[in-house]
């Protein structure tokens, strides 16, 4: 582990220059500059509801219409949004590092749309539905810009479907965390971008990488759960810092 640096940007460049295997963990903050609302803070409010109370199986069981309305709103935003310079820089990082894995908590699909290839979507995807009865996932065929006539149903059995998104209190899908955990064992640097660190498993993966020798670099304008544990904190928006890191690495 390196000691905390007074010059975090130069320290980050040094660590990235020496690294071969790069693990990246992203959260809602990386898409904030694309206009996708974050979960906590002011961005997490929708019609007075707190996002963390809507993203639960209990909320869906109680009021599927309301939860679908919220997700349709979020899906429309995700479809309007385009990848920002932070997403684009990570595509360059992927090309430059011999081994690269990007684990995202985001369901907006912006990493893939930017061109990132080796992406694990830890919390699912906004463009899929999951059947409540037969548990099969399917593409959401509703037009995100048209008000739907009915709630989405499973194309296989016709029953009510939910978004194929991991909710609070639910277990991660089999194999998803393990794939990232395996990479955490070989990562030289773990870059954590735009997450409050309030959801434990993604943070545990970053700490696992650090325990195995990776330098933990955080990019975030404000400090969160992970910041005291990070080796380097780059304080600022990802949309400026990631292109700056990339341009410095290339020079
Ligand atoms: P949060 O909304 O909890 O946190 C967003 C983080 O992004 C905060 O730490 C902000 O300071 C930071 N941020 C804001 N603008 C930024 C910018 N321009 N550049 C970099 N960082 C910025 O979102 P997550 O931590 O991703 O899970 O939330 C984790 C999970 O909780 C979500 O995936 C979701 C949620 O409930 C599920 O739905 C299962």
PDB file of C-alpha atoms and ligand atoms in Angstrom:
ATOM      1  CA  UNK A   1       0.000   0.000   0.000  1.00  0.00           C
ATOM      2  CA  UNK A   2       1.241   3.480  -0.770  1.00  0.00           C
ATOM      3  CA  UNK A   3       1.101   6.260   1.769  1.00  0.00           C
ATOM      4  CA  UNK A   4      -1.509   8.975   1.335  1.00  0.00           C
ATOM      5  CA  UNK A   5      -0.132  11.544  -1.034  1.00  0.00           C
ATOM      6  CA  UNK A   6      -0.170  15.308  -0.825  1.00  0.00           C
ATOM      7  CA  UNK A   7      -0.228  15.344  -4.613  1.00  0.00           C
ATOM      8  CA  UNK A   8      -2.957  12.870  -5.418  1.00  0.00           C
ATOM      9  CA  UNK A   9      -3.065  13.493  -9.164  1.00  0.00           C
ATOM     10  CA  UNK A  10       0.651  12.769  -9.680  1.00  0.00           C
ATOM     11  CA  UNK A  11       0.441   9.791  -7.341  1.00  0.00           C
ATOM     12  CA  UNK A  12      -2.487   8.411  -9.354  1.00  0.00           C
ATOM     13  CA  UNK A  13      -0.558   8.832 -12.612  1.00  0.00           C
ATOM     14  CA  UNK A  14       2.423   7.023 -11.099  1.00  0.00           C
ATOM     15  CA  UNK A  15       0.291   4.106  -9.933  1.00  0.00           C
ATOM     16  CA  UNK A  16      -1.583   3.827 -13.230  1.00  0.00           C
ATOM     17  CA  UNK A  17       1.644   3.998 -15.236  1.00  0.00           C
ATOM     18  CA  UNK A  18       3.033   1.034 -13.323  1.00  0.00           C
ATOM     19  CA  UNK A  19      -0.181  -0.993 -13.434  1.00  0.00           C
ATOM     20  CA  UNK A  20      -1.053  -3.781 -15.865  1.00  0.00           C
ATOM     21  CA  UNK A  21      -4.358  -5.009 -14.465  1.00  0.00           C
ATOM     22  CA  UNK A  22      -6.994  -2.364 -13.851  1.00  0.00           C
ATOM     23  CA  UNK A  23     -10.249  -2.898 -11.965  1.00  0.00           C
ATOM     24  CA  UNK A  24     -12.790  -0.078 -12.191  1.00  0.00           C
ATOM     25  CA  UNK A  25     -15.893   0.170  -9.997  1.00  0.00           C
ATOM     26  CA  UNK A  26     -18.431   2.830 -10.928  1.00  0.00           C
ATOM     27  CA  UNK A  27     -21.561   4.245  -9.330  1.00  0.00           C
ATOM     28  CA  UNK A  28     -24.292   6.719 -10.201  1.00  0.00           C
ATOM     29  CA  UNK A  29     -21.902   9.698 -10.027  1.00  0.00           C
ATOM     30  CA  UNK A  30     -20.194   8.775 -13.301  1.00  0.00           C
ATOM     31  CA  UNK A  31     -23.491   9.246 -15.140  1.00  0.00           C
ATOM     32  CA  UNK A  32     -24.471  12.430 -13.283  1.00  0.00           C
ATOM     33  CA  UNK A  33     -22.819  14.586 -15.957  1.00  0.00           C
ATOM     34  CA  UNK A  34     -24.902  12.736 -18.578  1.00  0.00           C
ATOM     35  CA  UNK A  35     -28.033  13.905 -16.757  1.00  0.00           C
ATOM     36  CA  UNK A  36     -28.934  10.603 -15.060  1.00  0.00           C
ATOM     37  CA  UNK A  37     -30.034  11.307 -11.483  1.00  0.00           C
ATOM     38  CA  UNK A  38     -28.014   9.810  -8.635  1.00  0.00           C
ATOM     39  CA  UNK A  39     -29.718   7.791  -5.905  1.00  0.00           C
ATOM     40  CA  UNK A  40     -28.896   9.742  -2.793  1.00  0.00           C
ATOM     41  CA  UNK A  41     -28.999  13.460  -2.164  1.00  0.00           C
ATOM     42  CA  UNK A  42     -31.246  15.852  -4.055  1.00  0.00           C
ATOM     43  CA  UNK A  43     -30.942  13.818  -7.291  1.00  0.00           C
ATOM     44  CA  UNK A  44     -32.533  10.819  -5.582  1.00  0.00           C
ATOM     45  CA  UNK A  45     -35.878  12.471  -5.059  1.00  0.00           C
ATOM     46  CA  UNK A  46     -38.791  11.801  -7.410  1.00  0.00           C
ATOM     47  CA  UNK A  47     -42.146  13.380  -6.644  1.00  0.00           C
ATOM     48  CA  UNK A  48     -41.106  13.520  -3.008  1.00  0.00           C
ATOM     49  CA  UNK A  49     -40.249   9.797  -2.911  1.00  0.00           C
ATOM     50  CA  UNK A  50     -36.775   8.719  -1.889  1.00  0.00           C
ATOM     51  CA  UNK A  51     -35.196   6.463  -4.560  1.00  0.00           C
ATOM     52  CA  UNK A  52     -33.885   4.062  -1.940  1.00  0.00           C
ATOM     53  CA  UNK A  53     -37.467   3.428  -0.787  1.00  0.00           C
ATOM     54  CA  UNK A  54     -38.749   2.791  -4.307  1.00  0.00           C
ATOM     55  CA  UNK A  55     -36.072   0.272  -5.305  1.00  0.00           C
ATOM     56  CA  UNK A  56     -37.375  -2.511  -3.100  1.00  0.00           C
ATOM     57  CA  UNK A  57     -39.420  -5.700  -3.657  1.00  0.00           C
ATOM     58  CA  UNK A  58     -41.829  -4.512  -0.956  1.00  0.00           C
ATOM     59  CA  UNK A  59     -42.543  -1.257  -2.780  1.00  0.00           C
ATOM     60  CA  UNK A  60     -43.207  -3.194  -6.004  1.00  0.00           C
ATOM     61  CA  UNK A  61     -45.506  -5.691  -4.257  1.00  0.00           C
ATOM     62  CA  UNK A  62     -47.472  -2.828  -2.717  1.00  0.00           C
ATOM     63  CA  UNK A  63     -47.734  -0.591  -5.753  1.00  0.00           C
ATOM     64  CA  UNK A  64     -46.345  -1.965  -9.052  1.00  0.00           C
ATOM     65  CA  UNK A  65     -47.939   0.895 -11.020  1.00  0.00           C
ATOM     66  CA  UNK A  66     -45.987   3.490  -9.040  1.00  0.00           C
ATOM     67  CA  UNK A  67     -42.687   1.600  -9.274  1.00  0.00           C
ATOM     68  CA  UNK A  68     -43.105   1.071 -13.022  1.00  0.00           C
ATOM     69  CA  UNK A  69     -43.906   4.730 -13.450  1.00  0.00           C
ATOM     70  CA  UNK A  70     -40.659   5.634 -11.664  1.00  0.00           C
ATOM     71  CA  UNK A  71     -38.640   3.181 -13.743  1.00  0.00           C
ATOM     72  CA  UNK A  72     -40.259   4.384 -16.960  1.00  0.00           C
ATOM     73  CA  UNK A  73     -39.184   7.914 -15.997  1.00  0.00           C
ATOM     74  CA  UNK A  74     -35.641   6.715 -15.289  1.00  0.00           C
ATOM     75  CA  UNK A  75     -35.592   4.631 -18.499  1.00  0.00           C
ATOM     76  CA  UNK A  76     -36.635   7.611 -20.585  1.00  0.00           C
ATOM     77  CA  UNK A  77     -33.805   9.664 -19.034  1.00  0.00           C
ATOM     78  CA  UNK A  78     -31.317   6.862 -19.720  1.00  0.00           C
ATOM     79  CA  UNK A  79     -32.395   6.701 -23.370  1.00  0.00           C
ATOM     80  CA  UNK A  80     -32.050  10.460 -23.809  1.00  0.00           C
ATOM     81  CA  UNK A  81     -28.676  10.516 -22.003  1.00  0.00           C
ATOM     82  CA  UNK A  82     -25.446  10.030 -23.891  1.00  0.00           C
ATOM     83  CA  UNK A  83     -22.080   8.883 -22.537  1.00  0.00           C
ATOM     84  CA  UNK A  84     -19.975  11.725 -21.132  1.00  0.00           C
ATOM     85  CA  UNK A  85     -16.160  12.176 -21.240  1.00  0.00           C
ATOM     86  CA  UNK A  86     -15.785   9.983 -18.134  1.00  0.00           C
ATOM     87  CA  UNK A  87     -17.416   6.983 -19.845  1.00  0.00           C
ATOM     88  CA  UNK A  88     -15.412   7.702 -23.000  1.00  0.00           C
ATOM     89  CA  UNK A  89     -12.101   7.848 -21.137  1.00  0.00           C
ATOM     90  CA  UNK A  90     -12.733   4.428 -19.636  1.00  0.00           C
ATOM     91  CA  UNK A  91     -12.967   3.009 -23.167  1.00  0.00           C
ATOM     92  CA  UNK A  92      -9.423   4.311 -23.745  1.00  0.00           C
ATOM     93  CA  UNK A  93      -8.268   2.848 -20.432  1.00  0.00           C
ATOM     94  CA  UNK A  94      -9.650  -0.535 -21.468  1.00  0.00           C
ATOM     95  CA  UNK A  95      -7.661  -0.436 -24.721  1.00  0.00           C
ATOM     96  CA  UNK A  96      -4.481   0.599 -22.912  1.00  0.00           C
ATOM     97  CA  UNK A  97      -4.387  -1.909 -20.057  1.00  0.00           C
ATOM     98  CA  UNK A  98      -3.490  -5.551 -20.730  1.00  0.00           C
ATOM     99  CA  UNK A  99      -6.267  -6.695 -18.356  1.00  0.00           C
ATOM    100  CA  UNK A 100      -9.268  -4.597 -17.535  1.00  0.00           C
ATOM    101  CA  UNK A 101     -12.606  -5.152 -15.823  1.00  0.00           C
ATOM    102  CA  UNK A 102     -15.316  -2.581 -15.260  1.00  0.00           C
ATOM    103  CA  UNK A 103     -17.890  -3.400 -12.567  1.00  0.00           C
ATOM    104  CA  UNK A 104     -20.737  -0.920 -12.522  1.00  0.00           C
ATOM    105  CA  UNK A 105     -23.614  -0.419 -10.141  1.00  0.00           C
ATOM    106  CA  UNK A 106     -25.396   1.520 -12.864  1.00  0.00           C
ATOM    107  CA  UNK A 107     -28.225   0.079 -14.913  1.00  0.00           C
ATOM    108  CA  UNK A 108     -28.218   2.850 -17.548  1.00  0.00           C
ATOM    109  CA  UNK A 109     -26.082   1.017 -20.134  1.00  0.00           C
ATOM    110  CA  UNK A 110     -23.914   4.093 -20.757  1.00  0.00           C
ATOM    111  CA  UNK A 111     -20.604   2.226 -20.383  1.00  0.00           C
ATOM    112  CA  UNK A 112     -21.554  -0.217 -23.137  1.00  0.00           C
ATOM    113  CA  UNK A 113     -22.913   2.589 -25.305  1.00  0.00           C
ATOM    114  CA  UNK A 114     -19.607   4.438 -24.929  1.00  0.00           C
ATOM    115  CA  UNK A 115     -17.829   1.310 -26.189  1.00  0.00           C
ATOM    116  CA  UNK A 116     -16.595  -0.419 -23.020  1.00  0.00           C
ATOM    117  CA  UNK A 117     -16.452  -4.181 -23.580  1.00  0.00           C
ATOM    118  CA  UNK A 118     -15.530  -5.982 -20.401  1.00  0.00           C
ATOM    119  CA  UNK A 119     -18.368  -4.686 -18.246  1.00  0.00           C
ATOM    120  CA  UNK A 120     -20.196  -6.404 -15.375  1.00  0.00           C
ATOM    121  CA  UNK A 121     -23.536  -4.778 -14.528  1.00  0.00           C
ATOM    122  CA  UNK A 122     -23.750  -5.666 -10.857  1.00  0.00           C
ATOM    123  CA  UNK A 123     -27.291  -4.343 -10.422  1.00  0.00           C
ATOM    124  CA  UNK A 124     -28.896  -5.372 -13.717  1.00  0.00           C
ATOM    125  CA  UNK A 125     -30.164  -3.332 -16.628  1.00  0.00           C
ATOM    126  CA  UNK A 126     -32.953  -0.829 -17.125  1.00  0.00           C
ATOM    127  CA  UNK A 127     -33.826  -2.313 -20.527  1.00  0.00           C
ATOM    128  CA  UNK A 128     -34.776  -5.752 -19.257  1.00  0.00           C
ATOM    129  CA  UNK A 129     -37.768  -7.121 -17.417  1.00  0.00           C
ATOM    130  CA  UNK A 130     -37.864 -10.089 -15.068  1.00  0.00           C
ATOM    131  CA  UNK A 131     -40.892 -12.341 -14.682  1.00  0.00           C
ATOM    132  CA  UNK A 132     -42.238 -12.547 -11.137  1.00  0.00           C
ATOM    133  CA  UNK A 133     -43.475 -16.087 -11.780  1.00  0.00           C
ATOM    134  CA  UNK A 134     -41.033 -17.923 -14.076  1.00  0.00           C
ATOM    135  CA  UNK A 135     -38.013 -15.711 -13.254  1.00  0.00           C
ATOM    136  CA  UNK A 136     -36.982 -15.390 -16.902  1.00  0.00           C
ATOM    137  CA  UNK A 137     -35.380 -12.137 -18.022  1.00  0.00           C
ATOM    138  CA  UNK A 138     -36.439 -10.563 -21.342  1.00  0.00           C
ATOM    139  CA  UNK A 139     -35.859  -7.360 -23.239  1.00  0.00           C
ATOM    140  CA  UNK A 140     -38.231  -4.548 -22.327  1.00  0.00           C
ATOM    141  CA  UNK A 141     -39.986  -3.939 -25.640  1.00  0.00           C
ATOM    142  CA  UNK A 142     -42.023  -0.924 -24.470  1.00  0.00           C
ATOM    143  CA  UNK A 143     -41.113   2.314 -26.201  1.00  0.00           C
ATOM    144  CA  UNK A 144     -39.532   4.426 -23.422  1.00  0.00           C
ATOM    145  CA  UNK A 145     -41.005   7.590 -24.963  1.00  0.00           C
ATOM    146  CA  UNK A 146     -44.610   6.387 -25.255  1.00  0.00           C
ATOM    147  CA  UNK A 147     -46.999   6.130 -22.314  1.00  0.00           C
ATOM    148  CA  UNK A 148     -47.723   2.361 -22.071  1.00  0.00           C
ATOM    149  CA  UNK A 149     -51.254   1.002 -22.110  1.00  0.00           C
ATOM    150  CA  UNK A 150     -50.471  -1.664 -19.501  1.00  0.00           C
ATOM    151  CA  UNK A 151     -47.734  -2.828 -17.144  1.00  0.00           C
ATOM    152  CA  UNK A 152     -44.999  -4.975 -18.733  1.00  0.00           C
ATOM    153  CA  UNK A 153     -45.714  -8.696 -18.767  1.00  0.00           C
ATOM    154  CA  UNK A 154     -43.546 -11.762 -19.317  1.00  0.00           C
ATOM    155  CA  UNK A 155     -43.435 -12.794 -23.022  1.00  0.00           C
ATOM    156  CA  UNK A 156     -43.181 -16.447 -21.906  1.00  0.00           C
ATOM    157  CA  UNK A 157     -45.989 -16.814 -19.350  1.00  0.00           C
ATOM    158  CA  UNK A 158     -47.905 -13.526 -19.534  1.00  0.00           C
ATOM    159  CA  UNK A 159     -47.574 -12.680 -15.842  1.00  0.00           C
ATOM    160  CA  UNK A 160     -46.634  -9.308 -14.383  1.00  0.00           C
ATOM    161  CA  UNK A 161     -42.937  -8.548 -14.859  1.00  0.00           C
ATOM    162  CA  UNK A 162     -40.669  -6.258 -12.842  1.00  0.00           C
ATOM    163  CA  UNK A 163     -37.528  -4.403 -13.932  1.00  0.00           C
ATOM    164  CA  UNK A 164     -34.540  -6.769 -14.112  1.00  0.00           C
ATOM    165  CA  UNK A 165     -32.742  -4.751 -11.486  1.00  0.00           C
ATOM    166  CA  UNK A 166     -31.347  -5.773  -8.135  1.00  0.00           C
ATOM    167  CA  UNK A 167     -33.269  -4.131  -5.316  1.00  0.00           C
ATOM    168  CA  UNK A 168     -32.457  -3.405  -1.709  1.00  0.00           C
ATOM    169  CA  UNK A 169     -32.584  -6.499   0.443  1.00  0.00           C
ATOM    170  CA  UNK A 170     -32.072  -8.877  -2.519  1.00  0.00           C
ATOM    171  CA  UNK A 171     -29.125 -11.204  -3.108  1.00  0.00           C
ATOM    172  CA  UNK A 172     -26.761 -10.642  -5.997  1.00  0.00           C
ATOM    173  CA  UNK A 173     -27.165 -12.974  -8.982  1.00  0.00           C
ATOM    174  CA  UNK A 174     -24.996 -16.045  -8.903  1.00  0.00           C
ATOM    175  CA  UNK A 175     -21.545 -15.624 -10.356  1.00  0.00           C
ATOM    176  CA  UNK A 176     -21.697 -11.841 -10.766  1.00  0.00           C
ATOM    177  CA  UNK A 177     -19.749 -10.910  -7.646  1.00  0.00           C
ATOM    178  CA  UNK A 178     -17.419 -13.902  -8.065  1.00  0.00           C
ATOM    179  CA  UNK A 179     -16.295 -12.749 -11.509  1.00  0.00           C
ATOM    180  CA  UNK A 180     -15.278  -9.362 -10.117  1.00  0.00           C
ATOM    181  CA  UNK A 181     -13.794 -10.909  -6.951  1.00  0.00           C
ATOM    182  CA  UNK A 182     -11.493 -13.090  -9.093  1.00  0.00           C
ATOM    183  CA  UNK A 183     -10.245 -10.015 -10.903  1.00  0.00           C
ATOM    184  CA  UNK A 184      -9.818  -8.208  -7.565  1.00  0.00           C
ATOM    185  CA  UNK A 185      -7.132 -10.762  -6.745  1.00  0.00           C
ATOM    186  CA  UNK A 186      -4.957  -9.768  -9.703  1.00  0.00           C
ATOM    187  CA  UNK A 187      -5.707  -6.024  -9.943  1.00  0.00           C
ATOM    188  CA  UNK A 188      -2.765  -3.627  -9.544  1.00  0.00           C
ATOM    189  CA  UNK A 189      -5.014  -0.590  -9.293  1.00  0.00           C
ATOM    190  CA  UNK A 190      -8.673  -0.337  -8.356  1.00  0.00           C
ATOM    191  CA  UNK A 191     -10.322   2.870  -9.514  1.00  0.00           C
ATOM    192  CA  UNK A 192     -13.618   3.628  -7.756  1.00  0.00           C
ATOM    193  CA  UNK A 193     -15.643   6.363  -9.406  1.00  0.00           C
ATOM    194  CA  UNK A 194     -18.804   8.196  -8.383  1.00  0.00           C
ATOM    195  CA  UNK A 195     -20.213   6.065  -5.625  1.00  0.00           C
ATOM    196  CA  UNK A 196     -21.306   7.030  -2.132  1.00  0.00           C
ATOM    197  CA  UNK A 197     -20.158   3.590  -0.991  1.00  0.00           C
ATOM    198  CA  UNK A 198     -23.416   2.977   0.834  1.00  0.00           C
ATOM    199  CA  UNK A 199     -24.055  -0.349  -0.850  1.00  0.00           C
ATOM    200  CA  UNK A 200     -21.589  -2.777   0.628  1.00  0.00           C
ATOM    201  CA  UNK A 201     -20.819  -5.560  -1.948  1.00  0.00           C
ATOM    202  CA  UNK A 202     -19.283  -3.270  -4.625  1.00  0.00           C
ATOM    203  CA  UNK A 203     -17.188  -1.570  -1.952  1.00  0.00           C
ATOM    204  CA  UNK A 204     -16.155  -4.944  -0.518  1.00  0.00           C
ATOM    205  CA  UNK A 205     -14.813  -5.836  -3.987  1.00  0.00           C
ATOM    206  CA  UNK A 206     -12.685  -2.698  -4.064  1.00  0.00           C
ATOM    207  CA  UNK A 207     -11.385  -3.367  -0.552  1.00  0.00           C
ATOM    208  CA  UNK A 208     -10.657  -6.969  -1.519  1.00  0.00           C
ATOM    209  CA  UNK A 209      -8.517  -5.686  -4.393  1.00  0.00           C
ATOM    210  CA  UNK A 210      -6.713  -3.346  -1.988  1.00  0.00           C
ATOM    211  CA  UNK A 211      -6.155  -6.186   0.482  1.00  0.00           C
ATOM    212  CA  UNK A 212      -4.545  -8.138  -2.347  1.00  0.00           C
ATOM    213  CA  UNK A 213      -2.105  -5.348  -3.125  1.00  0.00           C
ATOM    214  CA  UNK A 214      -4.008  -3.016  -5.464  1.00  0.00           C
ATOM    215  CA  UNK A 215      -3.773   0.722  -4.972  1.00  0.00           C
ATOM    216  CA  UNK A 216      -7.240   2.087  -4.278  1.00  0.00           C
ATOM    217  CA  UNK A 217      -7.931   5.356  -6.080  1.00  0.00           C
ATOM    218  CA  UNK A 218     -11.245   7.122  -5.589  1.00  0.00           C
ATOM    219  CA  UNK A 219     -12.725   9.804  -7.859  1.00  0.00           C
ATOM    220  CA  UNK A 220     -15.561  11.754  -6.279  1.00  0.00           C
ATOM    221  CA  UNK A 221     -16.291  15.439  -5.622  1.00  0.00           C
ATOM    222  CA  UNK A 222     -17.365  14.629  -2.049  1.00  0.00           C
ATOM    223  CA  UNK A 223     -16.075  12.181   0.509  1.00  0.00           C
ATOM    224  CA  UNK A 224     -18.078   9.039   1.222  1.00  0.00           C
ATOM    225  CA  UNK A 225     -17.842   5.703   3.002  1.00  0.00           C
ATOM    226  CA  UNK A 226     -14.787   4.622   1.045  1.00  0.00           C
ATOM    227  CA  UNK A 227     -12.795   7.859   1.104  1.00  0.00           C
ATOM    228  CA  UNK A 228     -10.988   7.327   4.440  1.00  0.00           C
ATOM    229  CA  UNK A 229      -9.831   3.919   3.193  1.00  0.00           C
ATOM    230  CA  UNK A 230      -8.705   5.052  -0.271  1.00  0.00           C
ATOM    231  CA  UNK A 231      -4.964   5.340  -0.898  1.00  0.00           C
ATOM    232  CA  UNK A 232      -5.572   8.286  -3.206  1.00  0.00           C
ATOM    233  CA  UNK A 233      -8.628  10.516  -3.407  1.00  0.00           C
ATOM    234  CA  UNK A 234      -9.000  12.615  -6.542  1.00  0.00           C
ATOM    235  CA  UNK A 235     -11.558  15.161  -5.481  1.00  0.00           C
ATOM    236  CA  UNK A 236     -13.664  16.378  -8.374  1.00  0.00           C
ATOM    237  CA  UNK A 237     -16.077  15.375 -11.129  1.00  0.00           C
ATOM    238  CA  UNK A 238     -15.285  12.268 -13.133  1.00  0.00           C
ATOM    239  CA  UNK A 239     -16.072  14.044 -16.416  1.00  0.00           C
ATOM    240  CA  UNK A 240     -12.988  16.257 -15.957  1.00  0.00           C
ATOM    241  CA  UNK A 241     -10.682  14.035 -13.932  1.00  0.00           C
ATOM    242  CA  UNK A 242     -10.790  10.891 -16.079  1.00  0.00           C
ATOM    243  CA  UNK A 243      -9.967  12.708 -19.358  1.00  0.00           C
ATOM    244  CA  UNK A 244      -7.200  14.583 -17.493  1.00  0.00           C
ATOM    245  CA  UNK A 245      -5.752  11.303 -16.206  1.00  0.00           C
ATOM    246  CA  UNK A 246      -5.953   9.761 -19.665  1.00  0.00           C
ATOM    247  CA  UNK A 247      -4.300  12.708 -21.347  1.00  0.00           C
ATOM    248  CA  UNK A 248      -1.487  12.718 -18.774  1.00  0.00           C
ATOM    249  CA  UNK A 249      -0.978   8.965 -19.153  1.00  0.00           C
ATOM    250  CA  UNK A 250      -0.616   9.418 -22.917  1.00  0.00           C
ATOM    251  CA  UNK A 251       1.906  12.237 -22.665  1.00  0.00           C
TER     252      UNK A 251
HETATM  253  P1  LIG B   1     -25.337   7.406  -4.888  1.00  0.00           P
HETATM  254  O1  LIG B   1     -26.439   8.260  -5.403  1.00  0.00           O
HETATM  255  O2  LIG B   1     -25.480   6.825  -3.534  1.00  0.00           O
HETATM  256  O3  LIG B   1     -23.985   8.237  -4.900  1.00  0.00           O
HETATM  257  C1  LIG B   1     -23.573   8.981  -6.018  1.00  0.00           C
HETATM  258  C2  LIG B   1     -22.150   9.419  -5.766  1.00  0.00           C
HETATM  259  O4  LIG B   1     -21.674  10.082  -6.929  1.00  0.00           O
HETATM  260  C3  LIG B   1     -21.969  10.399  -4.610  1.00  0.00           C
HETATM  261  O5  LIG B   1     -20.889   9.963  -3.788  1.00  0.00           O
HETATM  262  C4  LIG B   1     -21.622  11.714  -5.295  1.00  0.00           C
HETATM  263  O6  LIG B   1     -20.736  12.524  -4.508  1.00  0.00           O
HETATM  264  C5  LIG B   1     -20.922  11.217  -6.547  1.00  0.00           C
HETATM  265  N1  LIG B   1     -20.928  12.144  -7.668  1.00  0.00           N
HETATM  266  C6  LIG B   1     -21.859  13.068  -8.018  1.00  0.00           C
HETATM  267  N2  LIG B   1     -21.499  13.711  -9.141  1.00  0.00           N
HETATM  268  C7  LIG B   1     -20.321  13.171  -9.539  1.00  0.00           C
HETATM  269  C8  LIG B   1     -19.440  13.397 -10.640  1.00  0.00           C
HETATM  270  N3  LIG B   1     -19.709  14.315 -11.567  1.00  0.00           N
HETATM  271  N4  LIG B   1     -18.315  12.655 -10.725  1.00  0.00           N
HETATM  272  C9  LIG B   1     -18.022  11.722  -9.789  1.00  0.00           C
HETATM  273  N5  LIG B   1     -18.824  11.465  -8.733  1.00  0.00           N
HETATM  274  C10 LIG B   1     -19.951  12.169  -8.609  1.00  0.00           C
HETATM  275  O7  LIG B   1     -25.105   6.274  -5.988  1.00  0.00           O
HETATM  276  P2  LIG B   1     -24.363   4.874  -5.846  1.00  0.00           P
HETATM  277  O8  LIG B   1     -23.261   4.930  -4.869  1.00  0.00           O
HETATM  278  O9  LIG B   1     -24.056   4.410  -7.216  1.00  0.00           O
HETATM  279  O10 LIG B   1     -28.558   0.195  -6.171  1.00  0.00           O
HETATM  280  O11 LIG B   1     -25.514   3.988  -5.277  1.00  0.00           O
HETATM  281  C11 LIG B   1     -25.274   2.625  -5.113  1.00  0.00           C
HETATM  282  C12 LIG B   1     -26.504   1.850  -5.336  1.00  0.00           C
HETATM  283  O12 LIG B   1     -27.527   2.306  -4.456  1.00  0.00           O
HETATM  284  C13 LIG B   1     -27.150   2.008  -6.698  1.00  0.00           C
HETATM  285  O13 LIG B   1     -26.612   1.178  -7.676  1.00  0.00           O
HETATM  286  C14 LIG B   1     -28.531   1.602  -6.432  1.00  0.00           C
HETATM  287  C15 LIG B   1     -28.748   2.416  -5.188  1.00  0.00           C
HETATM  288  O14 LIG B   1     -29.788   2.051  -4.481  1.00  0.00           O
HETATM  289  C16 LIG B   1     -29.627  -0.505  -6.472  1.00  0.00           C
HETATM  290  O15 LIG B   1     -30.587  -0.042  -7.055  1.00  0.00           O
HETATM  291  C17 LIG B   1     -29.507  -1.921  -6.046  1.00  0.00           C
END
